[in-house]
């Protein structure tokens, strides 16, 4: 599994997830290394341990962090995490890697220490088992988490124009933002940027049109695992609501869910920066009225009527000024919902770095 880092450091640790598994997950061996071309490694594989042991068993429904491994990395590096998993299982999967990851044939043995990558003969476009990678860097001032649905996950970020696709080039707006932080933020205000987008999810629970497969994936239900259990979180960019409106939640349901999440984050000392619900041309009139009501709440006083710490108006960035219920054509991925590469960059460029990066 290949992970793109927003910042570098002197060591790394990984989180292995068995969140949706019904049986324990056994990992016999794990390594981390600088990623090379394809499945190959650009440097030596560093063995990972878990409480000092090479083997780990992750209980069903749980996640486990490794011990730190001494691997020096730089901002924007890619690291390769290799896992040897015996037996048969249905692995936890994030379907929107927007890059290739690599599997070796079942029963072919442990290849976690091999540099060539030749054993990894199957290519997949999902991420299996690895749910987070930490870097050790005492100079960083925290982590900003982008939290939301497919508009955070990165849908559209491979679309570079008609007939043009960029796979594995890390062009999500969160990637663009991370590059801006490294290039533009002062040394005393450097932060990591983590992407916690899951396509199809909603802020509110129980929207009438929500598919049953997304039950339990509303923002509050996944807040502990996907935000509060990450390390060093100082701020959250909350980009939720597009699916809530599309799945026919009422404006009040959406606002109530926002307020419940913001309360939890503030109790943990985490600042919250909220974006208004961005447009979809397919919204009905009642849905657009709900969007307007939610966005009015978000923009009130510039801080959600005192319940958030700032507003980042992606709606203003993406909307067509002539047809404000639609995306600007130059930024439209083609589905009327998600931003293409140009739109992803425009979103990242709009964000005020002094707003989201803490001082000394």
XYZ file of C-alpha atoms in Angstrom, residues 1 12 14 29-36 39-49 68-73 78-84 110-117 120:
44
model
C 0.000 0.000 0.000
C 6.994 6.684 10.893
C 1.254 2.997 10.711
C 5.082 -9.330 9.118
C 5.056 -5.675 8.080
C 7.599 -3.261 6.649
C 7.746 0.370 5.614
C 10.097 1.913 3.049
C 10.489 4.777 0.646
C 8.370 3.955 -2.390
C 9.978 3.527 -5.796
C 5.583 -1.830 -6.386
C 9.358 -1.454 -5.984
C 11.125 0.134 -3.027
C 13.539 3.055 -3.366
C 15.368 2.184 -0.133
C 15.709 -0.506 2.470
C 12.596 -2.042 4.020
C 12.304 -1.246 7.734
C 10.655 -3.928 9.832
C 7.612 -2.784 11.793
C 6.786 -4.067 15.242
C 7.798 3.855 15.342
C 10.288 2.779 12.658
C 13.365 4.913 12.003
C 12.716 5.996 8.429
C 13.665 9.532 7.392
C 11.104 11.142 5.090
C 5.506 8.344 -0.847
C 6.036 5.436 1.538
C 5.298 1.786 0.788
C 3.738 -0.299 3.558
C 3.991 -4.051 2.944
C 1.957 -6.559 4.963
C 2.080 -10.352 4.996
C 6.175 -13.235 2.687
C 7.571 -10.600 0.304
C 7.553 -7.678 2.727
C 11.347 -7.280 2.711
C 11.844 -7.469 -1.059
C 12.887 -4.325 -2.902
C 12.163 -5.298 -6.508
C 8.376 -5.487 -6.205
C 3.341 -8.029 -6.521
